């Protein structure tokens, strides 16, 4: 089993920035694609961003494109989400996840929660207006 632990969430005013980190146990989390998802109360879990293990494929939801940047450091078994120009609608619990099979090749696969096997506990991001 892979354990994922998110950190870096908090309260920030609109227009501010936060940097989320996700630490994975061992090297498994860095061997496959990693994704960030978010979920607000009463809403479905929403895809935010994903990155392949090599870093050669990166995908973003339209709602965060140009504002968020996903990156990973496989040597540290860590994936990051730099969030800039935050908006109140970004308020949610953010979850880090590790790809189930390591076989995703496109947006539709990377954006599907069902293609991920391991999930962190989540970190709360609250953006005030």
Short mmCIF file of N, CA and C in Angstrom, two decimals:
data_model
loop_
_atom_site.label_atom_id
_atom_site.label_comp_id
_atom_site.label_asym_id
_atom_site.label_seq_id
_atom_site.Cartn_x
_atom_site.Cartn_y
_atom_site.Cartn_z
N UNK A 1 0.83 -1.19 0.00
CA UNK A 1 0.00 0.00 0.00
C UNK A 1 0.87 1.25 0.00
N UNK A 2 0.39 2.26 -0.67
CA UNK A 2 1.06 3.54 -0.74
C UNK A 2 0.31 4.53 0.12
N UNK A 3 1.03 5.24 0.95
CA UNK A 3 0.43 6.27 1.77
C UNK A 3 0.80 7.64 1.21
N UNK A 4 -0.20 8.47 1.04
CA UNK A 4 -0.02 9.82 0.52
C UNK A 4 -0.46 10.81 1.57
N UNK A 5 0.35 11.83 1.80
CA UNK A 5 0.04 12.84 2.80
C UNK A 5 0.16 14.21 2.17
N UNK A 6 -0.96 14.93 2.12
CA UNK A 6 -0.97 16.28 1.58
C UNK A 6 -0.67 17.30 2.68
N UNK A 7 -0.11 18.40 2.27
CA UNK A 7 0.13 19.51 3.18
C UNK A 7 0.16 20.80 2.39
N UNK A 8 0.07 21.91 3.09
CA UNK A 8 0.18 23.21 2.45
C UNK A 8 -1.12 23.97 2.30
N UNK A 9 -2.23 23.34 2.65
CA UNK A 9 -3.50 24.04 2.55
C UNK A 9 -3.63 25.10 3.62
N UNK A 10 -4.66 25.90 3.49
CA UNK A 10 -4.88 26.95 4.46
C UNK A 10 -5.89 27.96 3.97
N UNK A 11 -5.96 29.07 4.67
CA UNK A 11 -6.86 30.16 4.34
C UNK A 11 -6.09 31.26 3.63
N UNK A 12 -6.60 31.69 2.50
CA UNK A 12 -5.94 32.73 1.73
C UNK A 12 -7.00 33.62 1.09
N UNK A 13 -6.67 34.88 0.91
CA UNK A 13 -7.59 35.80 0.25
C UNK A 13 -7.53 35.61 -1.26
N UNK A 14 -8.61 35.97 -1.92
CA UNK A 14 -8.65 35.89 -3.38
C UNK A 14 -7.46 36.62 -3.98
N UNK A 15 -6.86 35.99 -4.98
CA UNK A 15 -5.68 36.55 -5.61
C UNK A 15 -4.38 36.05 -5.03
N UNK A 16 -4.45 35.39 -3.90
CA UNK A 16 -3.27 34.88 -3.24
C UNK A 16 -2.80 33.56 -3.81
N UNK A 17 -1.77 33.01 -3.19
CA UNK A 17 -1.15 31.78 -3.67
C UNK A 17 -0.95 30.79 -2.54
N UNK A 18 -0.97 29.52 -2.89
CA UNK A 18 -0.63 28.44 -1.98
C UNK A 18 0.14 27.39 -2.76
N UNK A 19 0.99 26.67 -2.07
CA UNK A 19 1.73 25.57 -2.67
C UNK A 19 1.43 24.31 -1.88
N UNK A 20 0.77 23.36 -2.51
CA UNK A 20 0.45 22.10 -1.89
C UNK A 20 1.54 21.08 -2.18
N UNK A 21 1.79 20.23 -1.21
CA UNK A 21 2.75 19.15 -1.37
C UNK A 21 2.07 17.84 -1.06
N UNK A 22 2.51 16.78 -1.70
CA UNK A 22 2.01 15.44 -1.46
C UNK A 22 3.19 14.51 -1.37
N UNK A 23 3.43 13.99 -0.18
CA UNK A 23 4.53 13.07 0.05
C UNK A 23 4.03 11.63 -0.02
N UNK A 24 4.68 10.82 -0.83
CA UNK A 24 4.31 9.43 -1.01
C UNK A 24 5.33 8.52 -0.34
N UNK A 25 4.85 7.46 0.27
CA UNK A 25 5.75 6.50 0.89
C UNK A 25 6.48 5.71 -0.19
N UNK A 26 7.73 5.38 0.07
CA UNK A 26 8.52 4.65 -0.88
C UNK A 26 8.69 5.42 -2.18
N UNK A 27 8.85 4.67 -3.28
CA UNK A 27 9.01 5.27 -4.59
C UNK A 27 7.85 4.97 -5.52
N UNK A 28 6.87 4.20 -5.05
CA UNK A 28 5.76 3.79 -5.88
C UNK A 28 4.99 4.99 -6.43
N UNK A 29 4.73 5.95 -5.57
CA UNK A 29 3.99 7.12 -5.98
C UNK A 29 4.66 7.92 -7.08
N UNK A 30 5.97 7.82 -7.17
CA UNK A 30 6.72 8.53 -8.19
C UNK A 30 6.93 7.72 -9.46
N UNK A 31 6.53 6.44 -9.43
CA UNK A 31 6.72 5.57 -10.58
C UNK A 31 5.55 5.62 -11.56
N UNK A 32 4.43 6.17 -11.13
CA UNK A 32 3.24 6.26 -11.94
C UNK A 32 2.71 7.68 -11.94
N UNK A 33 1.68 7.91 -12.73
CA UNK A 33 1.09 9.22 -12.77
C UNK A 33 0.53 9.63 -11.42
N UNK A 34 0.55 10.93 -11.18
CA UNK A 34 0.00 11.49 -9.96
C UNK A 34 -0.99 12.57 -10.33
N UNK A 35 -2.03 12.68 -9.54
CA UNK A 35 -3.05 13.66 -9.82
C UNK A 35 -3.49 14.42 -8.58
N UNK A 36 -4.01 15.59 -8.83
CA UNK A 36 -4.66 16.38 -7.79
C UNK A 36 -6.14 16.50 -8.13
N UNK A 37 -6.98 16.25 -7.15
CA UNK A 37 -8.41 16.40 -7.27
C UNK A 37 -8.90 17.27 -6.13
N UNK A 38 -10.09 17.81 -6.27
CA UNK A 38 -10.66 18.61 -5.20
C UNK A 38 -12.14 18.32 -5.08
N UNK A 39 -12.66 18.55 -3.88
CA UNK A 39 -14.06 18.31 -3.64
C UNK A 39 -14.60 19.34 -2.67
N UNK A 40 -15.62 20.05 -3.11
CA UNK A 40 -16.32 21.01 -2.27
C UNK A 40 -17.58 20.36 -1.71
N UNK A 41 -18.09 20.84 -0.58
CA UNK A 41 -19.30 20.26 0.00
C UNK A 41 -20.45 20.22 -1.00
N UNK A 42 -21.09 19.07 -1.11
CA UNK A 42 -22.22 18.92 -2.00
C UNK A 42 -21.87 18.76 -3.47
N UNK A 43 -20.60 18.68 -3.78
CA UNK A 43 -20.18 18.55 -5.17
C UNK A 43 -19.37 17.28 -5.37
N UNK A 44 -19.30 16.84 -6.63
CA UNK A 44 -18.51 15.67 -6.98
C UNK A 44 -17.03 16.01 -6.92
N UNK A 45 -16.24 14.98 -6.72
CA UNK A 45 -14.80 15.16 -6.76
C UNK A 45 -14.39 15.59 -8.17
N UNK A 46 -13.59 16.62 -8.25
CA UNK A 46 -13.27 17.27 -9.50
C UNK A 46 -11.78 17.17 -9.81
N UNK A 47 -11.48 16.84 -11.04
CA UNK A 47 -10.09 16.78 -11.49
C UNK A 47 -9.49 18.17 -11.50
N UNK A 48 -8.25 18.27 -11.06
CA UNK A 48 -7.54 19.54 -11.06
C UNK A 48 -6.33 19.50 -11.99
N UNK A 49 -5.44 18.55 -11.77
CA UNK A 49 -4.22 18.46 -12.56
C UNK A 49 -3.61 17.07 -12.41
N UNK A 50 -2.82 16.67 -13.39
CA UNK A 50 -2.15 15.38 -13.33
C UNK A 50 -0.82 15.46 -14.05
N UNK A 51 0.08 14.58 -13.68
CA UNK A 51 1.40 14.53 -14.29
C UNK A 51 1.84 13.07 -14.37
N UNK A 52 2.37 12.68 -15.52
CA UNK A 52 2.89 11.34 -15.69
C UNK A 52 4.16 11.17 -14.87
N UNK A 53 4.58 9.94 -14.70
CA UNK A 53 5.75 9.72 -13.83
C UNK A 53 7.01 10.32 -14.43
N UNK A 54 7.10 10.36 -15.75
CA UNK A 54 8.26 10.98 -16.40
C UNK A 54 8.12 12.50 -16.46
N UNK A 55 6.92 12.99 -16.26
CA UNK A 55 6.70 14.42 -16.36
C UNK A 55 6.49 14.91 -17.77
N UNK A 56 6.41 13.99 -18.74
CA UNK A 56 6.26 14.38 -20.14
C UNK A 56 4.82 14.60 -20.54
N UNK A 57 3.88 14.23 -19.69
CA UNK A 57 2.47 14.47 -19.94
C UNK A 57 1.89 15.17 -18.72
N UNK A 58 1.36 16.34 -18.95
CA UNK A 58 0.78 17.16 -17.90
C UNK A 58 -0.59 17.65 -18.37
N UNK A 59 -1.56 17.59 -17.49
CA UNK A 59 -2.92 17.96 -17.85
C UNK A 59 -3.52 18.82 -16.74
N UNK A 60 -4.36 19.77 -17.15
CA UNK A 60 -5.03 20.64 -16.22
C UNK A 60 -6.50 20.75 -16.58
N UNK A 61 -7.32 20.88 -15.55
CA UNK A 61 -8.70 21.24 -15.79
C UNK A 61 -8.75 22.66 -16.33
N UNK A 62 -9.73 22.93 -17.20
CA UNK A 62 -9.85 24.25 -17.79
C UNK A 62 -9.98 25.34 -16.72
N UNK A 63 -10.61 25.01 -15.61
CA UNK A 63 -10.87 25.99 -14.58
C UNK A 63 -9.62 26.47 -13.87
N UNK A 64 -8.52 25.71 -13.97
CA UNK A 64 -7.29 26.09 -13.28
C UNK A 64 -6.14 26.36 -14.23
N UNK A 65 -6.32 26.09 -15.51
CA UNK A 65 -5.26 26.26 -16.48
C UNK A 65 -4.76 27.71 -16.49
N UNK A 66 -3.46 27.86 -16.44
CA UNK A 66 -2.86 29.18 -16.41
C UNK A 66 -2.64 29.73 -15.03
N UNK A 67 -3.28 29.12 -14.04
CA UNK A 67 -3.15 29.57 -12.65
C UNK A 67 -2.42 28.55 -11.78
N UNK A 68 -2.63 27.28 -12.05
CA UNK A 68 -2.04 26.21 -11.25
C UNK A 68 -0.93 25.53 -12.03
N UNK A 69 0.08 25.05 -11.33
CA UNK A 69 1.17 24.31 -11.94
C UNK A 69 1.45 23.06 -11.13
N UNK A 70 1.41 21.91 -11.79
CA UNK A 70 1.75 20.66 -11.14
C UNK A 70 3.18 20.28 -11.49
N UNK A 71 3.88 19.72 -10.53
CA UNK A 71 5.24 19.26 -10.75
C UNK A 71 5.51 18.10 -9.81
N UNK A 72 6.60 17.39 -10.06
CA UNK A 72 6.96 16.29 -9.19
C UNK A 72 8.46 16.17 -9.08
N UNK A 73 8.89 15.66 -7.95
CA UNK A 73 10.28 15.36 -7.71
C UNK A 73 10.33 13.89 -7.32
N UNK A 74 10.63 13.04 -8.29
CA UNK A 74 10.59 11.60 -8.04
C UNK A 74 11.62 11.16 -7.00
N UNK A 75 12.74 11.86 -6.94
CA UNK A 75 13.77 11.52 -5.96
C UNK A 75 13.26 11.73 -4.54
N UNK A 76 12.33 12.66 -4.38
CA UNK A 76 11.74 12.95 -3.07
C UNK A 76 10.37 12.31 -2.90
N UNK A 77 9.91 11.59 -3.92
CA UNK A 77 8.58 10.97 -3.89
C UNK A 77 7.51 11.99 -3.52
N UNK A 78 7.60 13.15 -4.15
CA UNK A 78 6.71 14.24 -3.82
C UNK A 78 6.15 14.89 -5.08
N UNK A 79 4.88 15.22 -5.04
CA UNK A 79 4.23 15.96 -6.11
C UNK A 79 3.73 17.27 -5.53
N UNK A 80 3.77 18.32 -6.33
CA UNK A 80 3.41 19.65 -5.87
C UNK A 80 2.30 20.24 -6.72
N UNK A 81 1.58 21.15 -6.13
CA UNK A 81 0.60 21.93 -6.86
C UNK A 81 0.75 23.38 -6.44
N UNK A 82 1.33 24.18 -7.32
CA UNK A 82 1.45 25.61 -7.08
C UNK A 82 0.18 26.27 -7.56
N UNK A 83 -0.51 26.96 -6.68
CA UNK A 83 -1.78 27.58 -6.99
C UNK A 83 -1.64 29.09 -6.86
N UNK A 84 -1.80 29.78 -7.96
CA UNK A 84 -1.72 31.23 -8.00
C UNK A 84 -3.07 31.81 -8.39
N UNK A 85 -3.22 33.10 -8.14
CA UNK A 85 -4.45 33.81 -8.49
C UNK A 85 -5.68 33.06 -8.02
N UNK A 86 -5.66 32.65 -6.78
CA UNK A 86 -6.75 31.84 -6.24
C UNK A 86 -8.06 32.61 -6.21
N UNK A 87 -9.13 31.86 -6.46
CA UNK A 87 -10.48 32.40 -6.49
C UNK A 87 -11.33 31.70 -5.43
N UNK A 88 -12.39 32.34 -4.96
CA UNK A 88 -13.26 31.68 -3.98
C UNK A 88 -13.77 30.32 -4.46
N UNK A 89 -14.00 30.17 -5.76
CA UNK A 89 -14.48 28.90 -6.28
C UNK A 89 -13.44 27.79 -6.23
N UNK A 90 -12.20 28.13 -5.88
CA UNK A 90 -11.17 27.12 -5.68
C UNK A 90 -11.27 26.48 -4.30
N UNK A 91 -12.12 27.01 -3.44
CA UNK A 91 -12.28 26.48 -2.10
C UNK A 91 -12.76 25.03 -2.15
N UNK A 92 -12.01 24.15 -1.52
CA UNK A 92 -12.33 22.73 -1.52
C UNK A 92 -11.29 21.99 -0.69
N UNK A 93 -11.57 20.72 -0.46
CA UNK A 93 -10.54 19.83 0.06
C UNK A 93 -9.78 19.28 -1.13
N UNK A 94 -8.48 19.41 -1.10
CA UNK A 94 -7.63 18.96 -2.20
C UNK A 94 -6.99 17.64 -1.86
N UNK A 95 -7.10 16.70 -2.78
CA UNK A 95 -6.58 15.35 -2.59
C UNK A 95 -5.50 15.03 -3.61
N UNK A 96 -4.46 14.42 -3.14
CA UNK A 96 -3.43 13.87 -3.99
C UNK A 96 -3.73 12.40 -4.24
N UNK A 97 -3.43 11.90 -5.43
CA UNK A 97 -3.71 10.51 -5.74
C UNK A 97 -2.66 9.94 -6.68
N UNK A 98 -2.45 8.64 -6.55
CA UNK A 98 -1.51 7.92 -7.40
C UNK A 98 -2.26 7.05 -8.40
N UNK A 99 -1.86 7.10 -9.65
CA UNK A 99 -2.48 6.36 -10.72
C UNK A 99 -2.50 4.86 -10.43
N UNK A 100 -3.60 4.21 -10.77
CA UNK A 100 -3.80 2.80 -10.46
C UNK A 100 -2.87 1.88 -11.23
N UNK A 101 -2.82 2.02 -12.56
CA UNK A 101 -2.11 1.08 -13.41
C UNK A 101 -0.89 1.64 -14.12
N UNK A 102 -0.74 2.94 -14.11
CA UNK A 102 0.38 3.53 -14.81
C UNK A 102 0.27 3.43 -16.31
N UNK A 103 -0.96 3.36 -16.83
CA UNK A 103 -1.16 3.18 -18.27
C UNK A 103 -1.94 4.31 -18.93
N UNK A 104 -2.19 5.39 -18.22
CA UNK A 104 -2.90 6.51 -18.81
C UNK A 104 -2.04 7.19 -19.86
N UNK A 105 -2.69 7.61 -20.96
CA UNK A 105 -1.97 8.26 -22.05
C UNK A 105 -2.61 9.56 -22.48
N UNK A 106 -3.77 9.90 -21.93
CA UNK A 106 -4.45 11.10 -22.35
C UNK A 106 -5.29 11.72 -21.24
N UNK A 107 -5.85 12.87 -21.55
CA UNK A 107 -6.60 13.64 -20.56
C UNK A 107 -7.74 12.84 -19.95
N UNK A 108 -8.53 12.16 -20.79
CA UNK A 108 -9.69 11.44 -20.30
C UNK A 108 -9.36 10.41 -19.25
N UNK A 109 -8.21 9.79 -19.38
CA UNK A 109 -7.76 8.80 -18.40
C UNK A 109 -7.23 9.47 -17.14
N UNK A 110 -6.36 10.44 -17.32
CA UNK A 110 -5.76 11.10 -16.16
C UNK A 110 -6.78 11.86 -15.33
N UNK A 111 -7.86 12.31 -15.95
CA UNK A 111 -8.87 13.10 -15.25
C UNK A 111 -9.92 12.26 -14.54
N UNK A 112 -9.89 10.95 -14.70
CA UNK A 112 -10.91 10.08 -14.13
C UNK A 112 -10.48 9.56 -12.76
N UNK A 113 -11.24 9.86 -11.71
CA UNK A 113 -10.88 9.35 -10.38
C UNK A 113 -10.74 7.84 -10.32
N UNK A 114 -11.51 7.12 -11.16
CA UNK A 114 -11.47 5.67 -11.15
C UNK A 114 -10.14 5.10 -11.60
N UNK A 115 -9.30 5.91 -12.23
CA UNK A 115 -8.01 5.45 -12.69
C UNK A 115 -6.92 5.64 -11.62
N UNK A 116 -7.31 6.04 -10.45
CA UNK A 116 -6.37 6.24 -9.36
C UNK A 116 -6.66 5.27 -8.22
N UNK A 117 -5.61 4.74 -7.61
CA UNK A 117 -5.76 3.69 -6.61
C UNK A 117 -5.55 4.17 -5.18
N UNK A 118 -4.72 5.17 -5.00
CA UNK A 118 -4.36 5.61 -3.66
C UNK A 118 -4.67 7.09 -3.50
N UNK A 119 -5.19 7.44 -2.35
CA UNK A 119 -5.60 8.80 -2.07
C UNK A 119 -5.07 9.26 -0.73
N UNK A 120 -4.70 10.52 -0.67
CA UNK A 120 -4.30 11.11 0.58
C UNK A 120 -5.50 11.49 1.41
N UNK A 121 -5.24 12.04 2.58
CA UNK A 121 -6.32 12.41 3.50
C UNK A 121 -6.98 13.73 3.13
N UNK A 122 -6.35 14.48 2.27
CA UNK A 122 -6.88 15.75 1.85
C UNK A 122 -6.37 16.91 2.68
N UNK A 123 -6.27 18.07 2.06
CA UNK A 123 -5.90 19.28 2.76
C UNK A 123 -6.86 20.39 2.35
N UNK A 124 -7.36 21.12 3.33
CA UNK A 124 -8.38 22.13 3.08
C UNK A 124 -7.76 23.40 2.52
N UNK A 125 -8.33 23.88 1.44
CA UNK A 125 -7.98 25.17 0.86
C UNK A 125 -9.21 26.05 0.90
N UNK A 126 -9.11 27.17 1.56
CA UNK A 126 -10.23 28.10 1.66
C UNK A 126 -9.79 29.46 1.13
N UNK A 127 -10.51 29.96 0.15
CA UNK A 127 -10.20 31.24 -0.47
C UNK A 127 -11.33 32.20 -0.16
N UNK A 128 -11.01 33.25 0.55
CA UNK A 128 -12.02 34.23 0.94
C UNK A 128 -12.14 35.31 -0.12
N UNK A 129 -13.33 35.86 -0.26
CA UNK A 129 -13.59 36.90 -1.23
C UNK A 129 -13.38 38.28 -0.64
#
